[in-house]
Amino acid sequence: MSKIVYCIGEVVYDIIFREKQPVAASPGGAMLNSAVSLGRSGIPVHFIGECGTDKAGDIIAEFLNDNSVGTGFLKRNEKANTTVSLAFLDKSKDASYSFYKSGAGDYERVLPDFKNGDILLFGSYYAVSDEQGHSVLKSVRNAYEKGAILFYDPNFRRPHLHRLKELRPLIKRNIRISDIIRGSNEDFELVFGTCSAEETWEIDCFRGNKVLIYTSGKNDVQVITEEFRSKYSVKAIEPVSTIGAGDSFNAGVIKALFEKHNFKSLLKDRKEWDAVIEKGMVFARAACMSYENYIPSGFCE
């Protein structure tokens, strides 16, 4: 049977501000952004998450379908409105956020029929939160048992620092079970207090046949496995918005991995990873050139 990519995460409706004025609005959420970039690139992808039955939820569900993202596992919650996010761009086009949620939901969900070779992308606060963390872990363990490749992006942000003591063990648990961990220097500095890829790799949860992809914004991307170390220069650009850059980087990496035949062979092959990381950087640059959180429609054509 054909492989499938699954992305599990939060759903938000982003309203983007520049110089105190709204300039764009679009469906968002880190894993949703990745799913849209994957759908636009021609990869078979399903999104797992929940949103309200309100107008914003209707817009998001329609948008996902229009961008070739399967919504069979998108749960529509009648008890809560869709989360709205206000994203305020600074002079560097980086964003700070305010989130507006309402209501509570039932987060039990029907699990996909994961298969060997499928890819599951998960992460962010969603994967360790009180509300959704247990349900995400159930999906992750099910995917692991079926032989799917697990791709984890901690995507940890300062607003959750006050809970770091209780969340760090959950983040380490997610790293231990995953095959690929892609995080930013900011993520790992906040969670572990590390200041480099090498220092991060020494944390005990990274043991085993794993890949660490360490990004640093406009600076180098580094890849570390038990077999090799690689460093990649990032091409300088003048971004419009960096909101979806990391998420589209993840999508580019997953697209490249999806097109490979044997993931385990990649763990020892530095040259293969050169092409994988290049695809991630190309996707990230493309996402930075508009107010959308994903690669442009038709980009891969």
CSV table of C-alpha atoms in Angstrom, one decimal:
chain,number,residue,atom,x,y,z
A,1,MET,CA,0.0,0.0,0.0
A,2,SER,CA,1.1,3.6,-0.6
A,3,LYS,CA,2.7,5.6,2.1
A,4,ILE,CA,0.9,8.6,3.7
A,5,VAL,CA,2.1,11.5,5.8
A,6,TYR,CA,0.0,12.4,8.9
A,7,CYS,CA,0.3,15.8,10.7
A,8,ILE,CA,-1.2,16.1,14.2
A,9,GLY,CA,-1.5,19.4,15.9
A,10,GLU,CA,-3.4,22.6,16.9
A,11,VAL,CA,-5.7,24.5,14.6
A,12,VAL,CA,-5.8,28.3,14.7
A,13,TYR,CA,-7.0,31.1,12.5
A,14,ASP,CA,-4.1,33.6,12.2
A,15,ILE,CA,-4.6,37.3,11.9
A,16,ILE,CA,-1.3,38.9,11.0
A,17,PHE,CA,-0.4,42.4,12.0
A,18,ARG,CA,2.3,44.7,10.7
A,19,GLU,CA,2.9,48.1,12.2
A,20,LYS,CA,-0.3,47.7,14.3
A,21,GLN,CA,-2.5,47.0,11.3
A,22,PRO,CA,-3.9,43.7,10.1
A,23,VAL,CA,-2.4,42.7,6.8
A,24,ALA,CA,-3.5,39.1,6.3
A,25,ALA,CA,-5.5,36.2,7.7
A,26,SER,CA,-5.1,32.5,7.1
A,27,PRO,CA,-5.5,29.1,8.7
A,28,GLY,CA,-2.5,28.3,11.0
A,29,GLY,CA,-1.0,26.1,13.6
A,30,ALA,CA,2.5,24.6,13.1
A,31,MET,CA,1.6,21.1,12.0
A,32,LEU,CA,-1.3,22.4,9.9
A,33,ASN,CA,1.1,24.7,8.1
A,34,SER,CA,3.4,21.8,7.3
A,35,ALA,CA,0.4,19.8,6.1
A,36,VAL,CA,-0.6,22.5,3.6
A,37,SER,CA,2.9,22.8,2.3
A,38,LEU,CA,3.0,19.0,1.8
A,39,GLY,CA,-0.4,19.0,0.1
A,40,ARG,CA,0.7,21.8,-2.2
A,41,SER,CA,3.8,19.8,-3.1
A,42,GLY,CA,1.9,16.7,-4.1
A,43,ILE,CA,2.5,14.5,-1.1
A,44,PRO,CA,-0.5,12.5,0.2
A,45,VAL,CA,-1.1,14.0,3.6
A,46,HIS,CA,-3.9,13.9,6.3
A,47,PHE,CA,-4.3,16.4,9.1
A,48,ILE,CA,-5.3,15.2,12.6
A,49,GLY,CA,-6.8,17.9,14.9
A,50,GLU,CA,-9.9,19.7,15.9
A,51,CYS,CA,-11.6,23.0,15.3
A,52,GLY,CA,-15.0,24.5,15.9
A,53,THR,CA,-18.2,24.3,13.9
A,54,ASP,CA,-18.1,28.1,13.6
A,55,LYS,CA,-17.3,30.1,10.5
A,56,ALA,CA,-13.6,30.1,11.1
A,57,GLY,CA,-13.7,26.3,11.3
A,58,ASP,CA,-15.6,26.1,8.1
A,59,ILE,CA,-13.0,28.3,6.4
A,60,ILE,CA,-10.2,26.1,7.7
A,61,ALA,CA,-11.8,22.8,6.7
A,62,GLU,CA,-12.5,24.1,3.2
A,63,PHE,CA,-9.0,25.5,2.9
A,64,LEU,CA,-7.4,22.2,3.8
A,65,ASN,CA,-9.6,20.3,1.3
A,66,ASP,CA,-8.7,22.9,-1.4
A,67,ASN,CA,-5.0,22.3,-0.8
A,68,SER,CA,-5.1,18.5,-1.0
A,69,VAL,CA,-5.0,17.9,2.7
A,70,GLY,CA,-7.2,15.0,3.9
A,71,THR,CA,-9.7,16.1,6.6
A,72,GLY,CA,-11.1,12.7,7.6
A,73,PHE,CA,-9.4,13.0,11.0
A,74,LEU,CA,-10.3,16.7,11.5
A,75,LYS,CA,-12.8,16.7,14.4
A,76,ARG,CA,-15.4,19.5,14.4
A,77,ASN,CA,-16.2,20.5,18.0
A,78,GLU,CA,-19.6,21.9,18.7
A,79,LYS,CA,-18.7,22.9,22.2
A,80,ALA,CA,-15.9,25.4,21.4
A,81,ASN,CA,-15.1,28.1,18.9
A,82,THR,CA,-12.0,27.8,16.7
A,83,THR,CA,-8.9,29.3,18.3
A,84,VAL,CA,-7.9,32.7,16.9
A,85,SER,CA,-4.3,33.9,17.0
A,86,LEU,CA,-3.1,37.5,16.6
A,87,ALA,CA,0.5,37.5,15.1
A,88,PHE,CA,2.4,40.7,15.5
A,89,LEU,CA,5.4,41.0,13.1
A,90,ASP,CA,8.5,42.9,14.3
A,91,LYS,CA,11.1,44.7,12.2
A,92,SER,CA,12.8,41.3,11.5
A,93,LYS,CA,9.4,39.9,10.3
A,94,ASP,CA,9.4,37.5,13.3
A,95,ALA,CA,6.1,37.2,15.1
A,96,SER,CA,4.9,37.3,18.7
A,97,TYR,CA,1.4,35.9,19.4
A,98,SER,CA,-1.7,36.3,21.4
A,99,PHE,CA,-4.2,33.4,21.4
A,100,TYR,CA,-7.9,33.5,22.1
A,101,LYS,CA,-9.6,30.2,22.9
A,102,SER,CA,-13.1,29.4,24.1
A,103,GLY,CA,-14.8,26.3,25.5
A,104,ALA,CA,-13.6,22.8,26.1
A,105,GLY,CA,-13.7,19.7,23.9
A,106,ASP,CA,-13.7,16.0,23.9
A,107,TYR,CA,-10.3,15.1,22.4
A,108,GLU,CA,-10.8,11.3,21.9
A,109,ARG,CA,-10.3,10.6,18.2
A,110,VAL,CA,-10.4,7.7,15.8
A,111,LEU,CA,-6.8,6.8,14.9
A,112,PRO,CA,-5.5,6.4,11.4
A,113,ASP,CA,-4.6,3.0,10.2
A,114,PHE,CA,-0.8,3.7,10.3
A,115,LYS,CA,1.4,1.5,8.2
A,116,ASN,CA,5.1,0.7,8.0
A,117,GLY,CA,6.8,3.6,6.2
A,118,ASP,CA,4.2,6.2,6.9
A,119,ILE,CA,5.4,9.5,8.4
A,120,LEU,CA,3.8,11.1,11.5
A,121,LEU,CA,4.7,14.8,12.2
A,122,PHE,CA,3.8,16.0,15.7
A,123,GLY,CA,5.0,18.6,18.2
A,124,SER,CA,4.5,22.1,19.7
A,125,TYR,CA,2.8,22.7,23.1
A,126,TYR,CA,-0.2,20.7,21.7
A,127,ALA,CA,1.8,17.5,22.1
A,128,VAL,CA,2.5,18.0,25.8
A,129,SER,CA,-0.6,20.0,26.9
A,130,ASP,CA,-3.0,18.8,29.5
A,131,GLU,CA,-5.9,18.9,27.0
A,132,GLN,CA,-4.4,17.1,24.0
A,133,GLY,CA,-1.1,15.5,25.1
A,134,HIS,CA,-2.6,12.2,26.1
A,135,SER,CA,-4.5,11.8,22.9
A,136,VAL,CA,-1.4,12.8,20.8
A,137,LEU,CA,0.7,10.2,22.7
A,138,LYS,CA,-1.8,7.5,22.0
A,139,SER,CA,-1.5,8.3,18.2
A,140,VAL,CA,2.3,8.5,18.4
A,141,ARG,CA,2.6,5.1,20.2
A,142,ASN,CA,0.2,3.5,17.7
A,143,ALA,CA,2.2,4.9,14.8
A,144,TYR,CA,5.4,3.7,16.4
A,145,GLU,CA,4.0,0.1,16.8
A,146,LYS,CA,3.0,0.1,13.2
A,147,GLY,CA,6.5,1.0,12.0
A,148,ALA,CA,5.8,4.6,11.0
A,149,ILE,CA,8.6,7.2,11.0
A,150,LEU,CA,8.1,9.7,13.8
A,151,PHE,CA,9.1,13.3,13.2
A,152,TYR,CA,9.0,15.6,16.3
A,153,ASP,CA,9.3,19.4,16.4
A,154,PRO,CA,9.3,20.6,20.1
A,155,ASN,CA,8.5,24.2,18.9
A,156,PHE,CA,8.7,25.4,22.5
A,157,ARG,CA,8.0,29.0,23.3
A,158,ARG,CA,8.5,31.4,26.2
A,159,PRO,CA,4.8,31.7,27.2
A,160,HIS,CA,5.1,28.1,28.5
A,161,LEU,CA,8.3,28.6,30.5
A,162,HIS,CA,6.4,28.8,33.8
A,163,ARG,CA,5.5,25.1,33.2
A,164,LEU,CA,8.9,23.9,32.0
A,165,LYS,CA,9.6,21.7,35.0
A,166,GLU,CA,6.6,19.5,34.4
A,167,LEU,CA,6.8,19.7,30.6
A,168,ARG,CA,10.5,18.9,30.1
A,169,PRO,CA,10.0,15.2,31.0
A,170,LEU,CA,7.2,15.0,28.4
A,171,ILE,CA,9.4,16.7,25.7
A,172,LYS,CA,12.2,14.2,26.5
A,173,ARG,CA,9.7,11.3,26.2
A,174,ASN,CA,8.7,12.5,22.8
A,175,ILE,CA,12.3,12.8,21.7
A,176,ARG,CA,13.1,9.3,22.9
A,177,ILE,CA,10.3,7.7,20.8
A,178,SER,CA,11.0,9.8,17.7
A,179,ASP,CA,13.3,9.1,14.7
A,180,ILE,CA,13.8,12.7,13.6
A,181,ILE,CA,13.9,15.7,15.9
A,182,ARG,CA,13.9,19.1,14.3
A,183,GLY,CA,14.2,22.0,16.6
A,184,SER,CA,15.5,25.6,16.7
A,185,ASN,CA,18.3,26.9,18.8
A,186,GLU,CA,15.6,28.9,20.7
A,187,ASP,CA,13.7,25.6,21.4
A,188,PHE,CA,16.7,23.8,22.9
A,189,GLU,CA,18.0,26.8,24.8
A,190,LEU,CA,14.6,27.2,26.5
A,191,VAL,CA,14.0,23.5,27.2
A,192,PHE,CA,17.6,22.3,28.0
A,193,GLY,CA,19.7,25.4,28.4
A,194,THR,CA,22.0,24.3,25.6
A,195,CYS,CA,23.6,26.7,23.2
A,196,SER,CA,24.8,24.5,20.3
A,197,ALA,CA,23.8,21.4,18.3
A,198,GLU,CA,26.6,19.4,19.8
A,199,GLU,CA,25.6,20.3,23.3
A,200,THR,CA,22.0,19.4,22.6
A,201,TRP,CA,23.0,16.1,21.1
A,202,GLU,CA,24.6,15.1,24.4
A,203,ILE,CA,21.3,15.2,26.3
A,204,ASP,CA,20.4,11.6,27.2
A,205,CYS,CA,17.1,11.5,25.3
A,206,PHE,CA,19.0,11.7,22.0
A,207,ARG,CA,20.6,8.2,22.3
A,208,GLY,CA,19.9,5.6,19.6
A,209,ASN,CA,19.4,5.7,15.8
A,210,LYS,CA,18.1,9.3,15.7
A,211,VAL,CA,18.6,12.4,13.6
A,212,LEU,CA,18.9,15.8,15.1
A,213,ILE,CA,18.2,18.7,12.8
A,214,TYR,CA,19.2,21.9,14.5
A,215,THR,CA,18.1,25.2,12.9
A,216,SER,CA,19.2,28.7,13.9
A,217,GLY,CA,17.0,31.1,11.9
A,218,LYS,CA,19.1,32.8,9.3
A,219,ASN,CA,22.3,31.0,10.5
A,220,ASP,CA,23.5,27.5,9.7
A,221,VAL,CA,21.4,24.3,9.7
A,222,GLN,CA,23.2,21.3,11.4
A,223,VAL,CA,22.4,17.6,11.2
A,224,ILE,CA,23.8,15.1,13.7
A,225,THR,CA,23.5,11.3,13.8
A,226,GLU,CA,25.6,8.7,15.4
A,227,GLU,CA,27.4,8.3,12.1
A,228,PHE,CA,28.2,11.8,11.0
A,229,ARG,CA,27.9,15.6,11.5
A,230,SER,CA,27.0,18.1,8.7
A,231,LYS,CA,26.5,21.8,8.5
A,232,TYR,CA,24.6,23.8,5.9
A,233,SER,CA,24.8,27.5,5.1
A,234,VAL,CA,21.4,29.4,4.8
A,235,LYS,CA,20.9,31.7,1.9
A,236,ALA,CA,20.3,35.3,2.9
A,237,ILE,CA,16.9,36.7,1.9
A,238,GLU,CA,14.6,39.7,2.8
A,239,PRO,CA,11.5,38.0,4.2
A,240,VAL,CA,8.0,39.2,4.2
A,241,SER,CA,7.1,37.0,7.2
A,242,THR,CA,8.9,34.2,8.9
A,243,ILE,CA,5.8,32.7,10.6
A,244,GLY,CA,5.7,29.5,8.5
A,245,ALA,CA,9.4,29.2,7.8
A,246,GLY,CA,10.2,26.3,10.3
A,247,ASP,CA,6.9,24.5,9.5
A,248,SER,CA,7.6,24.6,5.7
A,249,PHE,CA,11.2,23.5,6.4
A,250,ASN,CA,9.8,20.5,8.1
A,251,ALA,CA,7.5,19.9,5.1
A,252,GLY,CA,10.5,20.1,2.7
A,253,VAL,CA,12.4,17.6,4.7
A,254,ILE,CA,9.5,15.2,4.9
A,255,LYS,CA,8.8,15.5,1.1
A,256,ALA,CA,12.5,14.6,0.5
A,257,LEU,CA,12.3,11.7,2.9
A,258,PHE,CA,9.0,10.5,1.5
A,259,GLU,CA,10.6,10.1,-1.9
A,260,LYS,CA,13.4,7.9,-0.5
A,261,HIS,CA,13.0,4.1,-0.3
A,262,ASN,CA,14.7,3.3,2.9
A,263,PHE,CA,14.8,5.7,5.8
A,264,LYS,CA,17.2,3.6,7.9
A,265,SER,CA,19.8,3.7,5.2
A,266,LEU,CA,19.7,7.5,5.4
A,267,LEU,CA,21.0,7.4,9.0
A,268,LYS,CA,24.5,6.6,7.6
A,269,ASP,CA,24.4,8.5,4.3
A,270,ARG,CA,25.7,12.1,4.6
A,271,LYS,CA,25.2,12.8,0.9
A,272,GLU,CA,21.6,11.8,1.0
A,273,TRP,CA,21.0,14.2,3.8
A,274,ASP,CA,22.5,17.0,1.7
A,275,ALA,CA,19.6,16.8,-0.6
A,276,VAL,CA,17.0,16.4,2.2
A,277,ILE,CA,18.2,19.5,4.0
A,278,GLU,CA,18.4,21.5,0.7
A,279,LYS,CA,14.7,20.7,0.1
A,280,GLY,CA,13.9,21.9,3.6
A,281,MET,CA,15.7,25.2,3.1
A,282,VAL,CA,14.1,25.8,-0.3
A,283,PHE,CA,10.6,25.3,1.2
A,284,ALA,CA,11.5,27.6,4.1
A,285,ARG,CA,12.7,30.4,1.8
A,286,ALA,CA,9.5,30.1,-0.3
A,287,ALA,CA,7.3,30.4,2.8
A,288,CYS,CA,9.1,33.6,3.9
A,289,MET,CA,8.2,35.5,0.7
A,290,SER,CA,4.5,36.1,1.5
A,291,TYR,CA,2.1,36.5,4.4
A,292,GLU,CA,0.9,32.9,3.9
A,293,ASN,CA,2.3,30.3,6.4
A,294,TYR,CA,3.2,27.8,3.6
A,295,ILE,CA,4.9,27.4,0.3
A,296,PRO,CA,3.0,29.1,-2.6
A,297,SER,CA,0.4,27.2,-4.6
A,298,GLY,CA,2.1,25.7,-7.7
A,299,PHE,CA,5.6,26.3,-6.2
A,300,CYS,CA,6.7,22.7,-6.8
A,301,GLU,CA,5.6,22.8,-10.4
